[in-house]
XYZ file of C-alpha atoms in Angstrom:
587
model
C -19.181 -33.762 -8.221
C -20.546 -35.249 -4.665
C -23.810 -34.496 -4.112
C -24.774 -33.079 -1.040
C -27.299 -35.657 1.197
C -31.049 -34.561 2.168
C -29.888 -34.041 5.576
C -27.298 -31.312 5.292
C -29.518 -30.115 2.927
C -32.284 -29.437 5.089
C -30.038 -28.827 7.689
C -28.251 -25.739 5.422
C -31.558 -24.418 3.914
C -33.031 -24.385 7.482
C -30.281 -21.914 8.489
C -31.025 -20.252 5.540
C -33.117 -18.171 6.731
C -36.640 -16.361 5.312
C -34.417 -15.356 1.800
C -34.347 -19.482 1.048
C -38.530 -19.577 1.069
C -39.412 -16.137 -1.351
C -42.681 -17.151 -3.057
C -42.001 -19.000 -6.450
C -38.676 -19.650 -5.184
C -37.027 -23.076 -6.656
C -35.761 -25.130 -3.612
C -32.883 -26.899 -4.495
C -33.177 -30.272 -4.551
C -30.592 -32.949 -3.644
C -27.624 -33.653 -5.974
C -27.496 -30.430 -8.166
C -24.164 -28.599 -7.767
C -25.136 -26.187 -5.890
C -24.185 -25.612 -2.012
C -26.746 -23.540 0.063
C -24.095 -21.763 2.525
C -24.550 -18.621 4.172
C -22.277 -16.229 5.690
C -22.133 -18.232 9.248
C -21.384 -21.212 7.604
C -18.417 -23.170 9.356
C -17.291 -19.543 11.011
C -17.058 -19.157 14.895
C -20.147 -17.122 15.583
C -20.296 -15.136 17.189
C -16.497 -14.605 16.848
C -13.742 -15.521 19.670
C -11.250 -13.110 18.849
C -10.277 -9.433 17.203
C -13.440 -9.177 14.936
C -14.625 -6.977 11.772
C -18.070 -5.566 11.865
C -20.454 -8.239 9.512
C -23.963 -8.666 8.893
C -26.070 -9.871 11.914
C -28.108 -12.566 10.379
C -26.990 -14.993 7.329
C -26.548 -14.024 4.700
C -27.678 -16.008 1.642
C -23.291 -17.645 -0.008
C -24.966 -20.180 -2.533
C -21.440 -21.642 -3.486
C -20.389 -24.584 -5.781
C -16.886 -27.232 -5.550
C -13.659 -27.321 -7.492
C -11.252 -29.018 -5.930
C -11.618 -29.109 -3.164
C -12.685 -25.028 -2.416
C -15.498 -23.954 -2.486
C -16.834 -20.478 -4.065
C -19.840 -18.102 -3.655
C -20.036 -14.053 -5.040
C -21.402 -11.224 -3.255
C -22.082 -7.684 -5.312
C -22.151 -4.659 -4.351
C -23.264 -1.203 -5.418
C -22.867 2.165 -4.127
C -25.844 1.563 -1.877
C -26.668 -2.087 -0.963
C -25.467 -5.555 -0.440
C -26.364 -8.451 -3.285
C -26.303 -12.000 -3.173
C -26.328 -14.742 -5.860
C -30.284 -16.449 -6.075
C -29.674 -20.080 -5.843
C -32.982 -20.616 -7.400
C -31.882 -18.766 -10.645
C -28.136 -21.048 -10.752
C -26.860 -23.433 -12.875
C -23.462 -25.177 -12.648
C -21.499 -27.670 -15.188
C -18.473 -29.005 -15.458
C -15.844 -31.719 -14.425
C -13.081 -32.144 -11.843
C -11.052 -29.612 -13.904
C -12.925 -26.845 -15.020
C -16.565 -25.688 -13.951
C -18.595 -22.587 -15.391
C -21.457 -20.969 -13.340
C -24.452 -18.464 -14.077
C -26.557 -17.088 -11.940
C -29.326 -14.610 -13.864
C -30.989 -12.959 -10.654
C -29.760 -11.860 -7.544
C -31.179 -11.364 -4.226
C -30.949 -8.322 -1.683
C -32.076 -7.440 2.187
C -30.191 -10.806 3.438
C -32.141 -12.976 0.823
C -35.612 -11.560 1.140
C -36.007 -9.729 -1.927
C -34.960 -10.320 -5.330
C -33.157 -7.708 -7.144
C -32.190 -7.712 -11.756
C -28.635 -8.644 -12.368
C -26.332 -11.739 -13.669
C -23.220 -13.010 -12.193
C -20.784 -15.947 -14.556
C -18.137 -17.639 -12.440
C -15.361 -19.600 -14.364
C -13.446 -21.708 -12.172
C -10.460 -24.426 -13.702
C -7.346 -26.162 -12.097
C -4.172 -24.854 -13.551
C -1.502 -27.132 -12.088
C -1.099 -26.862 -8.834
C -3.506 -23.438 -8.886
C -7.237 -23.042 -9.095
C -8.309 -20.295 -11.256
C -11.277 -17.700 -10.872
C -12.912 -15.204 -12.926
C -16.294 -13.889 -12.551
C -17.765 -11.405 -14.423
C -20.969 -8.998 -12.403
C -23.497 -7.577 -14.383
C -25.958 -4.921 -12.592
C -28.438 -2.369 -13.693
C -26.612 0.072 -11.109
C -22.687 0.775 -10.752
C -21.346 -1.895 -9.243
C -18.731 -0.467 -6.188
C -16.834 -4.316 -5.529
C -17.214 -7.716 -6.179
C -16.135 -10.336 -3.871
C -15.548 -14.055 -4.020
C -16.185 -15.945 -1.082
C -13.842 -19.570 -0.790
C -14.169 -22.103 1.997
C -12.111 -25.115 2.377
C -8.477 -23.267 2.821
C -7.232 -24.596 6.279
C -6.362 -22.876 9.356
C -2.696 -22.237 9.754
C -0.169 -19.429 10.285
C -1.127 -15.996 7.919
C 1.895 -13.972 5.653
C 0.939 -10.791 3.602
C 2.686 -10.404 0.106
C 5.440 -13.097 1.801
C 6.249 -11.796 4.395
C 7.073 -14.129 7.575
C 3.820 -15.998 8.561
C 1.833 -15.469 12.095
C -0.646 -17.322 13.844
C -3.446 -15.040 14.039
C -5.057 -17.485 16.246
C -8.876 -16.893 16.715
C -8.465 -13.685 15.235
C -9.835 -12.208 12.094
C -7.497 -10.756 10.007
C -8.078 -7.671 7.205
C -5.398 -6.816 4.447
C -6.129 -4.003 1.912
C -3.830 -3.309 -1.344
C -2.424 -0.536 -2.029
C -1.888 1.044 1.389
C -4.695 -0.390 3.105
C -6.914 -0.044 0.176
C -7.764 3.263 1.114
C -8.083 2.942 4.664
C -6.330 4.446 7.982
C -6.849 4.134 11.490
C -9.370 2.589 13.356
C -11.310 -0.645 14.879
C -12.956 -1.568 11.103
C -9.535 -0.610 9.170
C -7.395 -3.225 7.066
C -4.063 -3.508 7.533
C -2.002 -2.364 3.966
C 0.137 -4.754 1.914
C 2.072 -4.235 -1.463
C 0.845 -6.503 -3.305
C -2.720 -7.899 -3.662
C -0.671 -11.672 -1.937
C -1.423 -13.370 1.140
C -0.432 -16.959 1.791
C -1.573 -19.324 4.454
C 0.538 -21.903 6.105
C -0.906 -25.045 7.497
C 2.018 -27.805 8.394
C 4.137 -28.123 4.711
C 1.599 -26.727 2.853
C 1.031 -23.364 1.769
C -1.879 -22.118 -0.099
C -1.105 -18.812 -1.952
C -4.282 -16.627 -3.026
C -3.001 -13.410 -5.000
C -5.113 -11.338 -7.540
C -3.668 -11.531 -11.300
C -4.231 -7.822 -12.706
C -2.549 -5.572 -14.189
C -3.594 -2.278 -13.088
C -3.556 -0.939 -9.385
C -6.621 -1.458 -8.388
C -8.413 -2.482 -4.639
C -8.056 -5.559 -3.118
C -8.771 -6.797 0.162
C -8.356 -9.722 1.586
C -10.466 -10.764 4.677
C -9.732 -14.098 6.900
C -12.980 -15.462 8.950
C -12.250 -18.239 10.986
C -13.766 -21.375 11.898
C -13.372 -24.590 13.499
C -11.291 -26.102 10.493
C -10.863 -23.886 8.189
C -11.182 -20.320 6.859
C -13.762 -18.568 5.009
C -11.974 -16.029 3.411
C -13.326 -13.025 1.640
C -11.687 -11.990 -1.848
C -12.889 -8.318 -2.742
C -12.206 -6.812 -5.645
C -13.124 -2.975 -5.752
C -14.058 -1.071 -9.337
C -12.621 1.805 -9.489
C -14.618 4.686 -7.988
C -13.657 7.276 -10.918
C -15.746 5.149 -13.003
C -19.357 3.636 -13.462
C -19.697 -0.133 -14.589
C -22.796 -1.829 -14.673
C -20.486 -4.630 -15.679
C -17.834 -5.410 -14.067
C -14.960 -8.137 -14.788
C -12.764 -8.594 -12.308
C -9.334 -9.658 -12.618
C -8.392 -13.622 -12.318
C -7.880 -14.643 -8.442
C -5.146 -17.152 -8.382
C -5.376 -20.069 -5.461
C -2.284 -22.055 -5.979
C -0.804 -24.333 -3.564
C 3.440 -25.140 -2.734
C 5.481 -26.762 -0.416
C 7.132 -23.581 0.856
C 6.372 -20.005 1.016
C 8.968 -19.025 -1.683
C 7.137 -21.304 -3.957
C 3.800 -19.924 -2.907
C 5.234 -16.820 -4.061
C 7.273 -17.092 -6.582
C 4.543 -17.217 -9.238
C 2.901 -13.944 -8.191
C 6.023 -12.233 -8.762
C 6.408 -13.575 -11.812
C 2.953 -11.837 -12.835
C 4.188 -8.938 -11.384
C 6.983 -8.175 -13.407
C 5.292 -9.062 -16.916
C 2.275 -7.329 -15.812
C 4.042 -4.105 -14.761
C 7.393 -4.761 -17.016
C 10.111 -4.075 -14.266
C 13.130 -3.326 -15.339
C 15.810 -5.946 -12.892
C 17.449 -3.440 -11.176
C 21.314 -4.341 -13.187
C 19.952 -2.581 -16.184
C 17.885 -0.090 -14.662
C 18.196 3.091 -17.103
C 16.679 5.163 -14.145
C 19.612 4.597 -12.056
C 22.099 6.928 -11.865
C 25.910 5.027 -11.773
C 26.340 7.197 -8.335
C 22.977 5.723 -6.902
C 25.001 2.166 -7.422
C 27.722 3.122 -5.199
C 26.387 4.555 -2.757
C 27.122 3.479 0.526
C 25.014 5.607 3.591
C 21.952 8.113 3.289
C 22.132 10.540 5.237
C 18.709 11.983 6.804
C 19.143 15.758 8.088
C 15.896 16.594 9.554
C 14.681 20.148 8.902
C 11.404 22.137 10.634
C 9.414 19.645 12.703
C 5.379 20.669 12.456
C 5.359 22.978 15.267
C 8.563 25.105 13.562
C 10.800 23.777 15.603
C 14.297 23.512 14.002
C 16.647 20.739 14.383
C 18.683 22.202 11.977
C 19.033 24.906 9.748
C 20.847 24.936 6.410
C 24.508 26.538 7.962
C 24.009 23.264 10.626
C 23.453 20.388 7.724
C 26.270 22.000 5.963
C 28.291 21.755 8.571
C 27.354 18.330 9.462
C 28.351 17.262 6.021
C 31.636 18.740 5.888
C 31.735 16.296 8.921
C 31.122 13.297 7.239
C 33.303 13.559 4.800
C 35.792 13.423 6.621
C 34.674 10.389 7.960
C 33.626 8.617 4.190
C 33.872 9.562 0.892
C 31.227 11.815 -0.078
C 30.642 10.327 -3.362
C 29.043 7.622 -1.596
C 26.425 9.461 0.239
C 23.359 10.683 -0.608
C 22.284 13.527 1.730
C 18.324 13.444 2.275
C 16.241 16.584 3.760
C 13.848 16.618 5.162
C 11.596 19.051 6.101
C 13.630 21.227 4.221
C 10.630 23.827 3.103
C 9.146 25.286 6.603
C 7.148 23.641 8.703
C 6.810 19.486 8.066
C 3.663 18.994 6.393
C 1.590 22.546 7.493
C 3.776 24.476 4.605
C 3.186 21.760 2.061
C 2.939 22.212 -0.963
C 4.482 25.298 -1.032
C 8.324 24.168 -1.496
C 10.534 27.252 -0.951
C 13.212 27.310 1.177
C 12.756 28.566 5.347
C 13.538 31.967 5.744
C 14.489 30.744 9.635
C 16.507 27.708 8.021
C 18.828 30.447 5.836
C 16.490 30.851 3.392
C 17.064 30.387 -0.219
C 20.913 31.783 -0.197
C 20.877 29.790 2.650
C 19.489 26.624 0.699
C 21.259 27.460 -2.065
C 24.940 27.239 -0.375
C 23.907 23.884 1.417
C 23.109 22.565 -2.165
C 26.271 23.747 -3.833
C 28.847 23.262 -0.638
C 27.592 19.751 -0.487
C 27.734 19.009 -4.008
C 31.656 20.470 -4.425
C 32.412 17.633 -1.419
C 30.840 15.038 -3.186
C 27.394 14.251 -1.749
C 24.528 13.500 -3.549
C 21.656 16.303 -2.354
C 17.814 15.070 -1.961
C 15.023 17.103 -0.761
C 11.617 16.021 0.388
C 8.458 16.953 -1.681
C 5.296 15.438 -0.419
C 3.244 14.173 -3.745
C 0.339 13.102 -1.461
C -0.948 15.919 0.434
C -1.539 19.905 1.000
C -2.023 22.468 3.773
C -6.142 23.486 2.556
C -5.994 26.567 4.888
C -3.029 27.899 2.734
C -3.448 30.761 0.564
C -2.556 28.382 -2.955
C -4.846 25.710 -2.432
C -7.554 27.133 -4.671
C -4.814 26.680 -7.216
C -5.594 23.055 -6.886
C -8.400 22.330 -5.054
C -10.211 19.983 -7.653
C -7.566 17.449 -6.914
C -8.595 16.711 -3.255
C -9.475 13.117 -3.046
C -12.708 11.746 -1.862
C -12.960 8.030 -1.812
C -15.125 5.479 -4.059
C -18.442 6.456 -1.262
C -18.061 10.434 -1.805
C -16.779 10.934 1.298
C -13.918 13.340 2.076
C -10.218 11.649 2.411
C -8.545 14.100 4.674
C -5.430 13.565 6.005
C -6.691 13.836 9.894
C -5.312 10.812 11.994
C -2.099 12.763 13.258
C -2.126 14.978 16.259
C 0.271 17.214 14.354
C 0.808 20.020 18.157
C 0.389 17.431 21.070
C -2.919 19.103 22.098
C -4.488 15.054 22.095
C -6.797 15.707 19.673
C -5.747 15.209 15.664
C -5.360 17.794 13.194
C -7.951 18.519 9.988
C -6.014 21.245 7.937
C -4.553 18.200 5.817
C -5.940 16.851 2.827
C -4.660 13.676 0.504
C -4.429 14.475 -3.160
C -5.027 12.872 -6.147
C -1.881 12.947 -8.710
C -4.134 11.530 -11.400
C -6.097 15.067 -10.735
C -4.389 17.810 -13.851
C -4.749 20.926 -11.438
C -2.428 19.272 -8.436
C 0.176 17.149 -10.830
C 0.727 19.898 -12.562
C 1.211 22.528 -9.236
C 3.661 20.086 -8.176
C 5.576 19.501 -11.327
C 5.945 23.133 -11.606
C 7.348 22.534 -7.786
C 10.193 19.750 -8.194
C 10.969 21.768 -11.860
C 11.455 24.936 -10.354
C 13.370 23.763 -7.039
C 15.830 21.511 -9.577
C 16.319 24.453 -12.042
C 16.889 27.070 -8.886
C 19.043 24.517 -6.918
C 20.418 21.911 -9.380
C 19.895 19.141 -6.691
C 20.621 15.536 -7.508
C 17.520 14.236 -6.666
C 13.863 14.540 -5.509
C 12.020 12.580 -2.713
C 7.799 11.728 -3.235
C 5.825 10.761 -0.807
C 2.994 8.810 -3.261
C 1.482 5.916 -1.141
C 1.321 7.797 1.875
C -2.401 8.871 0.758
C -3.458 6.195 -2.066
C -7.556 5.690 -1.949
C -9.806 4.256 -4.263
C -11.287 7.897 -4.768
C -14.175 8.892 -7.423
C -12.119 11.646 -10.049
C -9.103 9.824 -11.642
C -6.558 7.264 -11.378
C -3.730 8.125 -8.955
C -1.077 5.258 -10.146
C -1.480 6.866 -14.204
C -0.932 10.314 -12.458
C 1.863 9.648 -10.433
C 3.436 7.574 -13.851
C 2.933 10.158 -15.322
C 4.363 12.653 -13.071
C 7.232 11.026 -12.864
C 7.943 10.640 -16.509
C 7.285 14.023 -17.358
C 9.908 15.065 -14.794
C 12.520 12.289 -16.164
C 12.674 13.370 -19.523
C 13.033 17.013 -18.720
C 15.957 15.916 -16.388
C 17.509 12.290 -17.031
C 20.143 12.864 -14.596
C 17.356 13.523 -12.026
C 16.663 10.669 -9.195
C 13.427 10.028 -8.196
C 13.055 8.195 -5.064
C 9.499 6.875 -3.609
C 8.458 6.505 0.272
C 6.283 3.577 0.623
C 6.390 0.582 -1.905
C 3.668 -0.462 -3.856
C 3.982 -3.109 -6.794
C 3.562 -0.878 -10.071
C 5.473 1.934 -8.608
C 8.344 -0.848 -9.548
C 8.455 0.448 -13.158
C 9.135 4.037 -12.644
C 10.477 4.223 -9.402
C 14.553 2.586 -8.593
C 14.732 3.784 -4.732
C 12.438 3.728 -1.842
C 11.971 4.623 1.816
C 10.670 1.511 3.112
C 12.414 -2.125 2.720
C 10.830 -4.595 0.786
C 12.760 -7.915 0.029
C 10.932 -8.688 -2.793
C 11.675 -5.215 -4.055
C 15.688 -5.948 -4.289
C 15.666 -7.257 -7.334
C 14.660 -4.370 -9.219
C 15.570 -1.391 -6.436
C 17.121 -0.196 -3.054
C 16.033 0.455 -0.525
C 16.879 2.755 2.771
C 15.216 3.759 6.335
C 12.122 5.667 6.914
C 12.954 9.196 8.212
C 11.569 8.418 11.592
C 14.439 5.719 11.714
C 15.968 6.598 15.077
C 18.488 8.913 15.297
C 21.529 8.122 18.040
C 20.799 8.640 21.853
C 17.185 9.009 22.751
C 16.006 7.535 19.147
C 14.086 10.503 17.988
C 12.054 10.695 15.256
C 12.561 14.234 14.057
C 10.210 15.473 11.852
C 8.344 12.121 12.432
C 5.051 11.988 13.964
C 6.270 9.064 16.236
C 8.528 10.908 18.389
C 10.443 8.760 20.042
C 11.831 4.839 19.032
C 13.852 2.855 20.369
C 18.061 3.522 19.469
C 20.429 0.062 19.894
C 23.917 1.457 20.250
C 24.934 -1.764 20.296
C 23.708 -2.695 16.858
C 23.932 1.243 15.829
C 19.833 0.218 14.995
C 21.543 -1.308 11.578
C 20.418 -4.379 9.902
C 22.311 -5.966 7.064
C 19.880 -7.086 4.542
C 20.347 -6.939 0.901
C 19.274 -4.015 -1.298
C 19.413 -1.772 2.010
C 21.422 1.080 2.268
C 22.528 2.070 5.623
C 21.031 5.311 6.694
C 21.998 7.751 9.510
C 19.088 10.051 10.689
C 20.182 13.569 12.445
C 18.390 15.691 14.470
C 19.443 18.244 16.848
C 21.320 16.681 19.372
C 22.655 14.416 17.257
C 25.966 15.926 16.110
C 26.793 17.557 19.567
C 26.407 14.511 21.803
C 26.256 11.249 19.588
C 28.913 12.110 17.254
C 31.055 8.679 18.086
C 28.078 6.581 17.276
C 27.369 8.487 14.039
C 31.453 7.571 13.544
C 29.903 3.784 14.026
C 27.305 3.756 11.751
C 29.539 5.278 8.933
C 31.934 2.962 10.232
C 29.679 0.013 9.537
C 28.190 1.632 6.462
C 31.946 1.600 4.870
C 32.848 -2.000 5.595
C 29.790 -3.167 3.999
C 30.815 -1.480 0.862
C 28.176 -0.036 -1.479
C 28.179 -0.822 -5.489
C 26.247 -3.781 -7.165
C 25.633 -6.610 -4.991
């Protein structure tokens, strides 16, 4: 490893602030493998584009170098942030591997010492560099960040999606579903798997976590003149008080194409989560393999406005059966149970829409025609104002720091202010999972539906109570054991769900080898583009393309609101004709 010059050393140490000159600190000598960098080294100060919150001083980030990349480490407890103490660090290794040990940490931006230990092992593996970190403190650790420099500026990709140019903006992604954030200026964008790719010319650098459990990850890109300062954040499970944390391996790989950069990560996921291939999945009923069209029949809006009652839904299905064999159509019944989200999680047929008898007639007559019927359930949220909330109130989520995680970001009633009746729920808590399992089982037993739709990821958060992903796995497993012929469908996809859910609401091209997809319930309906019960209001309907996109694994979708059947039946027919032309069955 090349030694830094005394000039560079003095310049960097001068920028490091008071923390580098603690009484009794050992000054780094030229020729050591420790690079005395800080949080402001090699990045734009002040930022030149969109930016996120950051320290307003130089926070120590002593680093080591391997394979052209420089690595530093930060440790976060539930009360403060800590850096490695450069005077208590040693590093040794070769051109292919390096080990680092820090036997003391620094707090207060380097002005105070703290008990703790961090060890890291870096090694080359073909075209990739692997990084393993272990952190220990005398209090619970919340997160451990690996800071990487040497990543060139370029276009950025999340989860293998199309790269884009962020210019001088800082970029933050969180896994899954924003890593527990929702909306706000300091909020992460969501991602379905912990993988980012930088495209710099004809070079692609993949940064990914090789975890085998669903645990929060964040990727933060901070630009400088020549490259990015990248934070790879591993957040510890909030329900565990870990004083010793072994971070899952970070992989930084190089490739000559986006597909080449992405492939190793998805190969790891398939092994880690035991993804069944679509062709051999045992949780896929044969009718799903033949499905050519999904029809979303919108029911009741949050306000109580009815788009389609049960009788009208049945009339629509009868007409659709004259256009396409009903055996190739899945009918998704959205907001069948009353006011959308307000009546979560009672899950009973709504009296104003036709009650128990009306819903039973819809299901039975629809099935007699050949349709498959799938009602919607929200596994993610509950209305705390309902009397039944007392049965599972302990299942309400709380973030890793203990703050309540409420569903309070939507202006449901258009008073230009968000509502606060909703709370995100944790499937890992027994009371909530038992309640939801019982309600879904009751609907299956009472009406004989063919599938059930679960909004699972909508409120995923690293909370203080229990593992939400394992709760989802347990719920699906129990229902599949009791009802092996009933299909489970999910809304948004994060990677590990592919193990036990074969159908999703939101398309992911990398999920196609294992699952199938259809368009979201907010997909525009023919005509004015109403999103139905969804909080987005109106979207743009394209009569030229019928708002359809032909993609492998994506089932054409038709959304039906209040005026769709009466005013835009010709465009409904167009969507159906296109679905027939594309065909169903195995690709």
